[in-house]
XYZ file of N, CA, C and O in Angstrom:
804
model
N 144.784 67.258 73.733
C 144.862 68.527 73.037
C 145.530 68.380 71.603
O 145.099 68.881 70.579
N 146.536 67.578 71.713
C 147.375 67.286 70.377
C 146.572 66.598 69.415
O 146.543 66.839 68.177
N 145.727 65.601 69.913
C 144.867 64.837 69.014
C 143.762 65.812 68.394
O 143.490 65.592 67.179
N 143.281 66.712 69.174
C 142.257 67.552 68.617
C 142.982 68.521 67.490
O 142.284 68.749 66.467
N 144.136 68.965 67.811
C 144.851 69.712 66.853
C 145.035 69.040 65.534
O 144.891 69.516 64.412
N 145.586 67.691 65.750
C 145.840 66.973 64.484
C 144.576 66.659 63.700
O 144.587 66.654 62.494
N 143.507 66.348 64.539
C 142.256 66.108 63.816
C 141.735 67.354 62.969
O 141.222 67.220 61.899
N 141.952 68.487 63.713
C 141.505 69.790 63.001
C 142.365 69.913 61.719
O 141.777 70.363 60.716
N 143.599 69.829 61.813
C 144.423 69.949 60.689
C 144.170 68.981 59.532
O 144.075 69.333 58.368
N 143.806 67.765 59.936
C 143.374 66.764 58.963
C 142.036 67.130 58.290
O 141.922 66.966 57.098
N 141.169 67.641 59.039
C 139.862 68.092 58.435
C 140.162 69.285 57.489
O 139.502 69.284 56.346
N 140.956 70.229 57.853
C 141.272 71.377 57.021
C 141.927 70.880 55.743
O 141.542 71.382 54.615
N 142.782 69.843 55.789
C 143.471 69.408 54.639
C 142.509 68.644 53.680
O 142.492 68.780 52.524
N 141.546 67.901 54.344
C 140.521 67.253 53.471
C 139.639 68.224 52.724
O 139.248 68.005 51.596
N 139.151 69.243 53.504
C 138.354 70.203 52.886
C 139.067 70.964 51.690
O 138.507 71.185 50.643
N 140.348 71.246 51.944
C 141.128 71.965 50.925
C 141.287 71.028 49.708
O 141.162 71.441 48.543
N 141.431 69.744 49.922
C 141.587 68.797 48.915
C 140.407 68.731 48.027
O 140.416 68.573 46.741
N 139.204 68.661 48.678
C 137.906 68.576 48.012
C 137.700 69.822 47.205
O 137.267 69.755 46.053
N 138.001 70.976 47.800
C 137.826 72.273 47.020
C 138.640 72.298 45.792
O 138.241 72.605 44.672
N 139.940 71.920 45.950
C 140.933 72.055 44.849
C 140.591 71.036 43.774
O 140.720 71.176 42.598
N 140.221 69.810 44.234
C 139.917 68.766 43.178
C 138.673 69.151 42.401
O 138.555 68.720 41.309
N 137.786 69.779 43.113
C 136.507 70.115 42.383
C 136.515 71.413 41.565
O 135.796 71.768 40.802
N 137.729 72.198 41.826
C 137.836 73.481 41.195
C 137.956 73.246 39.675
O 138.799 72.508 39.047
N 137.150 73.930 38.911
C 137.110 73.868 37.403
C 136.226 72.767 36.967
O 135.669 72.924 35.863
N 135.894 71.724 37.715
C 135.050 70.648 37.231
C 133.651 71.156 36.970
O 132.992 70.789 35.914
N 133.072 72.055 37.789
C 131.718 72.479 37.659
C 131.614 73.864 37.052
O 130.597 74.508 37.110
N 132.773 74.345 36.534
C 132.718 75.729 35.982
C 131.787 75.756 34.691
O 131.361 76.835 34.419
N 131.723 74.645 34.078
C 130.963 74.555 32.752
C 129.469 74.267 32.952
O 128.699 74.670 32.037
N 129.010 73.726 34.113
C 127.606 73.396 34.281
C 126.753 74.610 34.247
O 127.062 75.740 34.754
N 125.526 74.413 33.529
C 124.581 75.519 33.543
C 124.100 75.882 32.219
O 124.441 75.271 31.233
N 123.390 76.947 32.036
C 122.906 77.560 30.866
C 123.664 78.842 30.551
O 123.827 79.684 31.408
N 124.155 78.841 29.266
C 124.975 79.943 28.928
C 124.445 80.661 27.693
O 123.825 80.095 26.813
N 124.478 82.085 27.677
C 123.845 82.803 26.577
C 124.948 83.535 25.828
O 125.859 84.209 26.373
N 124.929 83.387 24.537
C 125.982 83.934 23.570
C 125.302 84.809 22.505
O 124.122 84.583 22.116
N 125.978 85.783 21.912
C 125.504 86.631 20.901
C 126.574 86.780 19.827
O 127.709 87.032 20.157
N 126.183 86.662 18.604
C 127.103 86.663 17.436
C 127.389 88.070 17.023
O 128.118 88.232 16.043
N 126.903 89.051 17.706
C 127.161 90.427 17.312
C 126.317 90.918 16.204
O 126.475 92.112 15.738
N 125.370 90.084 15.730
C 124.539 90.438 14.495
C 123.105 90.211 14.894
O 122.375 90.992 15.531
N 122.532 88.953 14.476
C 121.109 88.764 14.592
C 120.802 87.351 15.208
O 119.700 86.930 15.163
N 121.829 86.786 15.797
C 121.556 85.368 16.382
C 121.957 85.292 17.885
O 123.119 85.755 18.280
N 121.103 84.771 18.718
C 121.457 84.502 20.041
C 121.579 82.953 20.283
O 120.895 82.160 19.633
N 122.615 82.613 21.040
C 122.889 81.171 21.221
C 122.603 80.871 22.628
O 122.990 81.634 23.554
N 122.102 79.665 22.909
C 121.816 79.137 24.208
C 122.540 77.833 24.347
O 122.129 76.917 23.759
N 123.481 77.792 25.246
C 124.290 76.618 25.428
C 124.066 75.979 26.800
O 124.114 76.731 27.862
N 123.713 74.743 26.835
C 123.372 74.074 28.057
C 124.406 72.971 28.291
O 124.658 72.103 27.424
N 125.004 73.062 29.442
C 126.085 72.041 29.770
C 125.677 71.357 31.078
O 125.402 71.952 32.107
N 125.545 69.992 31.002
C 125.137 69.220 32.123
C 126.193 68.084 32.376
O 126.534 67.304 31.377
N 126.634 67.989 33.579
C 127.513 66.888 33.958
C 126.800 65.553 33.862
O 125.619 65.365 34.350
N 127.472 64.613 33.197
C 126.863 63.283 32.995
C 127.922 62.210 33.281
O 128.547 61.636 32.368
N 127.965 61.914 34.644
C 129.141 60.917 35.028
C 130.444 61.508 34.843
O 130.811 62.593 35.346
N 131.294 60.872 34.040
C 132.700 61.406 33.751
C 132.703 62.233 32.564
O 133.793 62.802 32.113
N 131.615 62.561 31.939
C 131.535 63.437 30.794
C 130.512 64.544 30.989
O 129.960 64.651 32.070
N 130.247 65.332 29.837
C 129.334 66.425 29.987
C 128.445 66.335 28.723
O 128.954 65.962 27.619
N 127.193 66.536 28.920
C 126.149 66.590 27.754
C 126.021 68.076 27.501
O 125.684 68.909 28.328
N 126.292 68.452 26.213
C 126.161 69.740 25.680
C 124.998 69.862 24.692
O 125.129 69.052 23.689
N 124.220 70.755 24.764
C 123.216 71.146 23.696
C 123.238 72.536 23.379
O 123.532 73.392 24.244
N 123.053 72.889 22.167
C 123.103 74.293 21.715
C 121.833 74.604 20.869
O 121.397 73.835 19.994
N 121.194 75.797 21.136
C 120.070 76.275 20.356
C 120.471 77.610 19.835
O 121.144 78.422 20.574
N 119.939 77.999 18.627
C 120.213 79.340 18.107
C 118.774 79.959 17.827
O 117.894 79.278 17.393
N 118.745 81.206 18.179
C 117.429 81.982 18.064
C 117.621 83.241 17.250
O 118.601 83.970 17.385
N 116.804 83.431 16.313
C 116.695 84.720 15.573
C 115.327 85.184 15.423
O 114.337 84.491 15.626
N 115.118 86.463 15.196
C 113.837 87.142 14.966
C 113.421 86.965 13.514
O 114.213 87.286 12.671
N 112.195 86.446 13.195
C 111.661 86.419 11.926
C 110.335 87.160 11.910
O 109.602 87.044 12.896
N 110.025 87.879 10.852
C 108.702 88.563 10.737
C 107.599 87.495 10.758
O 107.728 86.561 10.115
N 106.494 87.779 11.449
C 105.418 86.838 11.501
C 104.829 86.678 10.120
O 104.153 85.661 9.917
N 104.877 87.708 9.347
C 104.388 87.618 7.965
C 105.498 88.166 7.095
O 106.435 88.878 7.577
N 105.429 87.937 5.793
C 106.430 88.585 4.880
C 106.373 90.066 4.952
O 105.357 90.659 5.160
N 107.548 90.650 4.876
C 107.592 92.115 4.820
C 106.684 92.736 3.836
O 106.644 92.271 2.691
N 105.867 93.608 4.283
C 105.012 94.322 3.306
C 105.721 95.189 2.283
O 106.791 95.722 2.547
N 105.177 95.228 1.163
C 105.733 95.988 0.016
C 104.862 97.230 -0.346
O 103.597 97.038 -0.483
N 105.309 98.467 -0.291
C 104.410 99.600 -0.568
C 103.946 99.517 -2.047
O 104.668 99.068 -2.903
N 102.785 99.954 -2.257
C 102.136 99.976 -3.603
C 102.853 100.843 -4.522
O 103.383 101.861 -4.127
N 102.979 100.334 -5.838
C 103.754 101.085 -6.736
C 102.841 101.767 -7.765
O 101.641 101.355 -7.991
N 103.278 102.841 -8.491
C 102.572 103.531 -9.500
C 103.349 103.758 -10.690
O 104.639 103.718 -10.695
N 102.609 104.125 -11.793
C 103.341 104.451 -13.027
C 103.988 105.910 -12.786
O 103.442 106.685 -11.985
N 105.030 106.201 -13.528
C 105.554 107.567 -13.451
C 104.508 108.655 -13.694
O 103.609 108.420 -14.419
N 104.710 109.757 -12.992
C 103.689 110.764 -13.035
C 103.517 111.410 -14.397
O 102.344 111.786 -14.786
N 104.417 111.307 -15.394
C 104.250 111.943 -16.632
C 103.372 111.039 -17.521
O 102.801 111.382 -18.555
N 103.074 109.771 -17.126
C 102.128 108.943 -17.765
C 100.789 108.983 -17.186
O 99.820 109.104 -17.900
N 100.691 109.109 -15.797
C 99.468 109.091 -15.178
C 98.921 110.493 -14.898
O 97.750 110.567 -14.528
N 99.726 111.495 -15.174
C 99.367 112.841 -15.010
C 98.821 113.343 -13.715
O 98.103 114.222 -13.496
N 99.198 112.475 -12.690
C 98.801 112.917 -11.278
C 99.687 112.113 -10.320
O 100.229 111.110 -10.642
N 99.749 112.554 -9.063
C 100.558 111.878 -8.033
C 99.571 111.257 -7.048
O 98.893 111.941 -6.328
N 99.629 109.862 -7.096
C 98.748 109.139 -6.253
C 99.465 108.566 -4.971
O 98.824 107.900 -4.209
N 100.767 108.824 -4.951
C 101.458 108.244 -3.782
C 100.939 108.804 -2.412
O 100.547 109.930 -2.421
N 100.889 107.872 -1.450
C 100.278 108.337 -0.272
C 101.195 107.662 0.873
O 102.061 106.901 0.738
N 100.949 108.130 2.144
C 101.700 107.656 3.249
C 101.023 106.380 3.718
O 99.818 106.330 3.958
N 101.870 105.368 3.972
C 101.290 104.098 4.518
C 102.099 103.739 5.796
O 103.327 103.942 5.845
N 101.498 103.217 6.814
C 102.120 102.784 8.049
C 102.171 101.286 8.091
O 101.117 100.599 8.000
N 103.382 100.732 8.341
C 103.501 99.293 8.457
C 103.782 98.947 9.864
O 104.804 99.434 10.499
N 102.932 98.013 10.452
C 103.142 97.497 11.743
C 103.739 96.132 11.569
O 103.140 95.326 10.694
N 104.918 95.789 12.272
C 105.490 94.569 11.998
C 105.770 93.825 13.298
O 106.293 94.485 14.323
N 105.486 92.597 13.317
C 105.722 91.805 14.510
C 106.780 90.723 14.281
O 106.666 89.937 13.253
N 107.730 90.727 15.100
C 108.808 89.746 14.982
C 108.645 88.604 15.914
O 108.297 88.943 17.060
N 108.884 87.381 15.532
C 108.712 86.234 16.406
C 110.039 85.612 16.625
O 110.814 85.138 15.628
N 110.563 85.333 17.882
C 111.822 84.749 18.112
C 111.623 83.284 17.663
O 110.761 82.549 18.111
N 112.591 82.720 16.831
C 112.395 81.389 16.283
C 113.705 80.660 16.454
O 114.727 81.301 16.256
N 113.524 79.430 16.837
C 114.704 78.484 17.029
C 115.204 78.079 15.750
O 114.496 77.632 14.804
N 116.485 78.176 15.563
C 117.186 77.775 14.337
C 118.091 76.641 14.641
O 118.444 76.250 15.767
N 118.558 75.942 13.508
C 119.480 74.855 13.695
C 120.897 75.443 14.024
O 121.381 76.339 13.347
N 121.538 74.969 15.104
C 122.882 75.351 15.455
C 123.822 74.448 15.015
O 123.537 73.302 14.633
N 125.143 74.752 14.948
C 126.221 73.936 14.487
C 126.279 72.724 15.403
O 126.486 71.585 15.018
N 126.156 73.000 16.710
C 126.115 71.804 17.667
C 124.762 71.610 18.259
O 124.240 72.543 18.991
N 124.047 70.539 17.958
C 122.703 70.340 18.593
C 122.806 69.572 19.795
O 122.206 70.022 20.797
N 123.582 68.539 19.804
C 123.750 67.801 21.054
C 125.050 66.889 20.871
O 125.309 66.358 19.921
N 125.898 66.910 21.977
C 127.079 66.170 21.887
C 127.579 65.856 23.358
O 127.143 66.516 24.261
N 128.471 64.948 23.392
C 129.111 64.504 24.700
C 130.496 65.004 24.642
O 131.264 64.753 23.687
N 130.931 65.710 25.692
C 132.342 66.175 25.774
C 133.058 65.743 26.997
O 132.406 65.360 27.986
N 134.337 65.743 26.907
C 135.152 65.295 27.961
C 136.024 66.530 28.527
O 136.437 67.287 27.760
N 136.158 66.556 29.876
C 136.923 67.569 30.390
C 138.405 67.320 30.314
O 138.900 66.198 30.441
N 139.203 68.380 29.810
C 140.599 68.093 29.577
C 141.377 68.042 30.992
O 140.800 68.404 32.063
N 142.588 67.720 30.937
C 143.324 67.485 32.263
C 143.558 68.832 33.064
O 143.698 68.827 34.258
N 143.586 69.925 32.405
C 143.717 71.219 33.043
C 142.362 71.783 33.457
O 142.334 72.834 34.089
N 141.300 71.077 33.145
C 139.920 71.430 33.602
C 139.562 72.789 33.124
O 138.706 73.570 33.804
N 139.965 73.267 32.011
C 139.635 74.614 31.401
C 138.971 74.519 30.024
O 138.657 75.442 29.344
N 138.812 73.257 29.557
C 138.260 73.002 28.249
C 137.388 71.748 28.332
O 137.720 70.704 28.935
N 136.231 71.860 27.520
C 135.438 70.647 27.262
C 135.781 70.209 25.830
O 135.561 71.075 24.940
N 136.305 69.053 25.650
C 136.697 68.606 24.306
C 135.487 68.017 23.674
O 134.982 66.847 24.055
N 134.950 68.645 22.620
C 133.793 68.116 21.946
C 134.075 67.214 20.834
O 133.456 66.185 20.600
N 135.101 67.583 20.055
C 135.497 66.704 18.882
C 134.529 66.909 17.774
O 133.743 67.846 17.657
N 134.552 65.939 16.707
C 133.707 65.951 15.641
C 133.811 67.249 14.775
O 132.958 67.681 14.091
N 135.055 67.770 14.891
C 135.300 69.084 14.175
C 134.512 70.259 14.689
O 134.468 71.370 13.921
N 133.979 70.224 15.811
C 133.124 71.333 16.401
C 133.897 72.330 17.287
O 133.353 73.256 17.762
N 135.118 71.902 17.560
C 135.975 72.807 18.456
C 135.645 72.467 19.929
O 134.793 71.666 20.296
N 136.438 73.048 20.784
C 136.292 72.875 22.207
C 135.675 74.035 22.811
O 135.661 75.182 22.342
N 135.060 73.801 24.088
C 134.514 74.770 24.816
C 135.492 75.251 25.882
O 135.965 74.455 26.718
N 135.906 76.531 25.798
C 136.984 77.060 26.722
C 136.307 77.833 27.823
O 135.506 78.610 27.665
N 136.826 77.588 29.026
C 136.413 78.387 30.190
C 137.444 79.572 30.365
O 138.630 79.314 30.529
N 136.943 80.798 30.310
C 137.828 81.941 30.496
C 137.701 82.393 31.962
O 136.688 83.020 32.380
N 138.823 82.117 32.703
C 138.700 82.324 34.129
C 138.494 83.782 34.558
O 137.823 84.123 35.536
N 139.196 84.769 33.813
C 139.213 86.132 34.255
C 137.868 86.763 34.299
O 137.678 87.695 35.098
N 136.953 86.367 33.468
C 135.660 86.830 33.543
C 134.446 85.857 33.650
O 133.290 86.076 33.445
N 134.895 84.582 33.942
C 134.008 83.470 34.063
C 132.974 83.329 32.955
O 131.740 83.187 33.088
N 133.581 83.347 31.681
C 132.726 83.151 30.532
C 133.223 81.874 29.842
O 134.286 81.302 30.125
N 132.354 81.529 28.794
C 132.770 80.408 27.915
C 133.054 80.918 26.474
O 132.383 81.803 26.126
N 134.045 80.344 25.831
C 134.258 80.664 24.431
C 134.123 79.410 23.598
O 134.783 78.369 23.820
N 133.225 79.442 22.612
C 132.900 78.339 21.818
C 132.571 78.854 20.414
O 131.673 79.740 20.176
N 133.378 78.280 19.349
C 133.202 78.683 17.999
C 133.265 80.268 17.774
O 132.534 80.753 17.012
N 134.201 80.852 18.487
C 134.342 82.324 18.366
C 133.254 83.216 19.013
O 133.341 84.410 18.894
N 132.397 82.592 19.730
C 131.358 83.309 20.474
C 131.503 83.267 21.979
O 131.744 82.126 22.519
N 131.415 84.370 22.615
C 131.631 84.400 24.098
C 130.224 84.266 24.774
O 129.242 84.910 24.391
N 130.139 83.394 25.701
C 128.970 83.027 26.407
C 129.011 83.540 27.830
O 130.034 83.200 28.552
N 127.940 84.021 28.369
C 127.799 84.461 29.831
C 126.761 83.450 30.415
O 125.730 83.178 29.819
N 127.076 83.137 31.711
C 126.200 82.265 32.402
C 124.893 82.919 32.682
O 124.853 84.101 33.175
N 123.765 82.213 32.463
C 122.485 82.778 32.697
C 122.118 82.747 34.168
O 121.357 81.908 34.676
N 122.782 83.621 34.957
C 122.500 83.707 36.380
C 121.203 84.405 36.742
O 120.712 84.244 37.775
N 120.761 85.167 35.746
C 119.553 85.843 35.884
C 118.870 86.063 34.481
O 119.657 85.955 33.505
N 117.614 86.456 34.536
C 116.997 86.643 33.145
C 117.527 87.937 32.503
O 117.486 88.111 31.229
N 118.224 88.786 33.216
C 118.840 90.035 32.698
C 119.810 89.684 31.557
O 119.961 90.425 30.679
N 120.557 88.547 31.765
C 121.561 88.232 30.767
C 120.929 87.937 29.457
O 121.351 88.441 28.413
N 119.806 87.175 29.432
C 119.150 86.884 28.186
C 118.435 88.170 27.679
O 118.447 88.472 26.412
N 117.809 88.955 28.580
C 117.102 90.144 28.051
C 118.069 91.189 27.433
O 117.679 91.866 26.420
N 119.273 91.299 27.927
C 120.229 92.150 27.312
C 120.631 91.817 25.922
O 120.784 92.575 24.990
N 120.772 90.425 25.707
C 121.058 89.973 24.249
C 119.817 90.236 23.397
O 119.914 90.595 22.248
N 118.654 89.862 23.922
C 117.371 90.143 23.196
C 117.269 91.665 22.787
O 116.809 91.940 21.669
N 117.665 92.587 23.570
C 117.585 93.956 23.371
C 118.452 94.289 22.099
O 118.141 95.090 21.232
N 119.701 93.648 22.101
C 120.662 93.864 21.014
C 120.099 93.250 19.655
O 120.218 93.886 18.574
N 119.472 92.128 19.827
C 118.781 91.608 18.668
C 117.626 92.476 18.077
O 117.525 92.703 16.853
N 116.920 92.938 18.967
C 115.757 93.825 18.680
C 116.287 95.117 17.980
O 115.712 95.602 16.904
N 117.326 95.669 18.496
C 117.961 96.881 17.876
C 118.412 96.519 16.473
O 118.175 97.356 15.555
N 118.995 95.350 16.290
C 119.510 94.962 14.910
C 118.338 94.811 13.933
O 118.392 95.182 12.753
N 117.136 94.354 14.426
C 116.068 94.179 13.466
C 115.390 95.512 13.219
O 115.005 95.732 12.050
N 115.393 96.445 14.192
C 114.912 97.678 13.957
C 115.854 98.435 12.872
O 115.279 99.167 11.956
N 117.044 98.267 12.916
C 118.040 98.837 12.046
C 117.778 98.252 10.635
O 117.894 98.913 9.574
N 117.570 96.909 10.545
C 117.303 96.305 9.245
C 115.985 96.928 8.637
O 115.971 97.122 7.336
N 114.972 97.119 9.385
C 113.821 97.750 8.896
C 114.053 99.197 8.312
O 113.565 99.542 7.194
N 114.848 99.942 8.997
C 115.180 101.263 8.582
C 115.871 101.261 7.186
O 115.621 102.069 6.432
N 116.808 100.285 7.073
C 117.578 100.196 5.829
C 116.665 99.753 4.664
O 116.701 100.235 3.644
N 115.814 98.772 5.064
C 114.904 98.219 3.995
C 114.010 99.184 3.443
O 113.687 99.238 2.275
N 113.383 99.957 4.233
C 112.393 100.991 3.891
C 112.838 102.380 3.713
O 111.993 103.310 3.495
N 114.103 102.525 3.726
C 114.664 103.949 3.719
C 114.307 104.633 2.318
O 113.870 105.759 2.242
N 114.407 103.803 1.218
C 114.185 104.336 -0.143
C 112.692 104.699 -0.279
O 112.347 105.456 -1.154
N 111.753 104.182 0.565
C 110.357 104.401 0.480
C 109.855 105.535 1.441
O 108.761 105.859 1.548
N 110.849 106.126 2.173
C 110.521 107.126 3.124
C 110.331 108.506 2.350
O 110.513 108.587 1.157
N 109.848 109.470 3.051
C 109.530 110.776 2.482
C 110.705 111.423 1.849
O 110.687 112.204 0.919
N 111.934 111.149 2.364
C 113.156 111.727 1.929
C 113.932 110.629 0.977
O 115.043 110.906 0.575
N 113.198 109.562 0.807
C 113.838 108.550 -0.063
C 113.839 108.963 -1.571
O 113.198 109.943 -1.969
N 114.544 108.185 -2.345
C 114.646 108.446 -3.791
C 113.566 107.892 -4.550
O 113.425 108.185 -5.801
N 112.821 106.852 -3.996
C 111.871 106.191 -4.755
C 110.474 106.860 -4.648
O 109.927 106.900 -3.621
N 110.127 107.545 -5.714
C 108.842 108.272 -5.715
C 107.700 107.518 -6.465
O 106.629 108.135 -6.769
N 108.003 106.314 -6.932
C 107.018 105.568 -7.672
C 106.249 104.532 -6.796
O 105.443 103.828 -7.238
N 106.500 104.642 -5.480
C 105.686 103.833 -4.545
C 105.154 104.686 -3.362
O 105.679 105.807 -3.145
N 104.337 104.090 -2.654
C 103.818 104.892 -1.456
C 104.972 105.069 -0.416
O 106.006 104.325 -0.349
N 104.795 106.199 0.304
C 105.830 106.456 1.371
C 105.610 105.726 2.682
O 104.436 105.771 3.070
N 106.590 104.943 3.165
C 106.397 104.118 4.204
C 106.741 104.829 5.567
O 107.798 105.490 5.635
N 105.794 104.604 6.557
C 106.068 105.078 7.984
C 106.167 103.773 8.755
O 105.122 102.969 8.733
N 107.182 103.557 9.513
C 107.264 102.356 10.324
C 106.466 102.674 11.597
O 106.601 103.676 12.396
N 105.477 101.770 11.845
C 104.553 101.940 12.996
C 104.920 101.208 14.223
O 105.994 101.368 14.789
N 104.033 100.272 14.633
C 104.204 99.544 15.829
C 105.078 98.224 15.530
O 104.664 97.382 14.883
N 106.329 98.274 16.027
C 107.278 97.236 15.851
C 107.326 96.387 17.169
O 107.759 96.881 18.184
N 106.780 95.145 17.140
C 106.698 94.331 18.357
C 107.512 93.029 18.187
O 107.869 92.615 17.136
N 107.794 92.431 19.387
C 108.780 91.269 19.414
C 108.026 90.297 20.334
O 107.731 90.484 21.433
N 107.934 89.071 19.801
C 107.333 87.903 20.475
C 108.419 86.926 20.882
O 109.048 86.316 20.114
N 108.725 86.860 22.176
C 109.862 85.973 22.736
C 109.230 84.683 23.370
O 110.003 84.021 24.106
N 108.082 84.336 23.052
C 107.492 83.141 23.750
C 108.229 81.883 23.456
O 108.004 80.870 24.153
N 109.078 81.876 22.400
C 109.805 80.567 22.077
C 110.723 80.265 23.229
O 110.872 79.062 23.392
N 111.197 81.146 23.999
C 112.051 80.862 25.101
C 111.346 80.191 26.239
O 111.764 79.270 26.918
N 110.100 80.651 26.506
C 109.350 80.100 27.643
C 108.728 78.757 27.359
O 108.559 77.883 28.181
N 108.494 78.473 26.095
C 107.858 77.235 25.730
C 108.876 76.106 25.538
O 108.595 74.938 25.555
N 110.173 76.540 25.410
C 111.188 75.427 25.175
C 111.959 75.137 26.519
O 112.839 74.291 26.501
N 111.791 76.049 27.555
C 112.593 75.753 28.744
C 112.066 74.499 29.550
O 110.932 74.220 29.425
């Protein structure tokens, strides 16, 4: 009976040792999604590679598939003696495009406290924030991509930012705008193509 008790205690101690020794080591592994609060989404991939970690980062922004259209302009009415301005509808398609990130690919080392990956090369370190299980890198907070919802939420914020950019860009050409020498612009079908994410995974 004593031997069984000793063996059980030994097994418990070994399991606890394995758990504590591994704690923090794999906190960094996986794919992480970050947002700069403006128009860029970051995708950080961290993979354990022996005693080090391989880190790659991609940046994504929406770009119009064609140059923004410009409403037709006209001479002032006192020269042309008539008002030819008309309402025009602009349909714009945005394409999610991969951009160059500050960190494309690097090897990092886990610090002794197991809460940072030391990247070096002037790129800063990747910090693990235990209270909300996020990463902090170059001032951007990253959430682990545990589901597609994490990415979709950031894409919605990017799409909102692009819609706001369009409203600001074409405000002066609206019916209430101050520019009466060009056609009045109505924003029509605004679409977003996210295929860059599926083709690069």
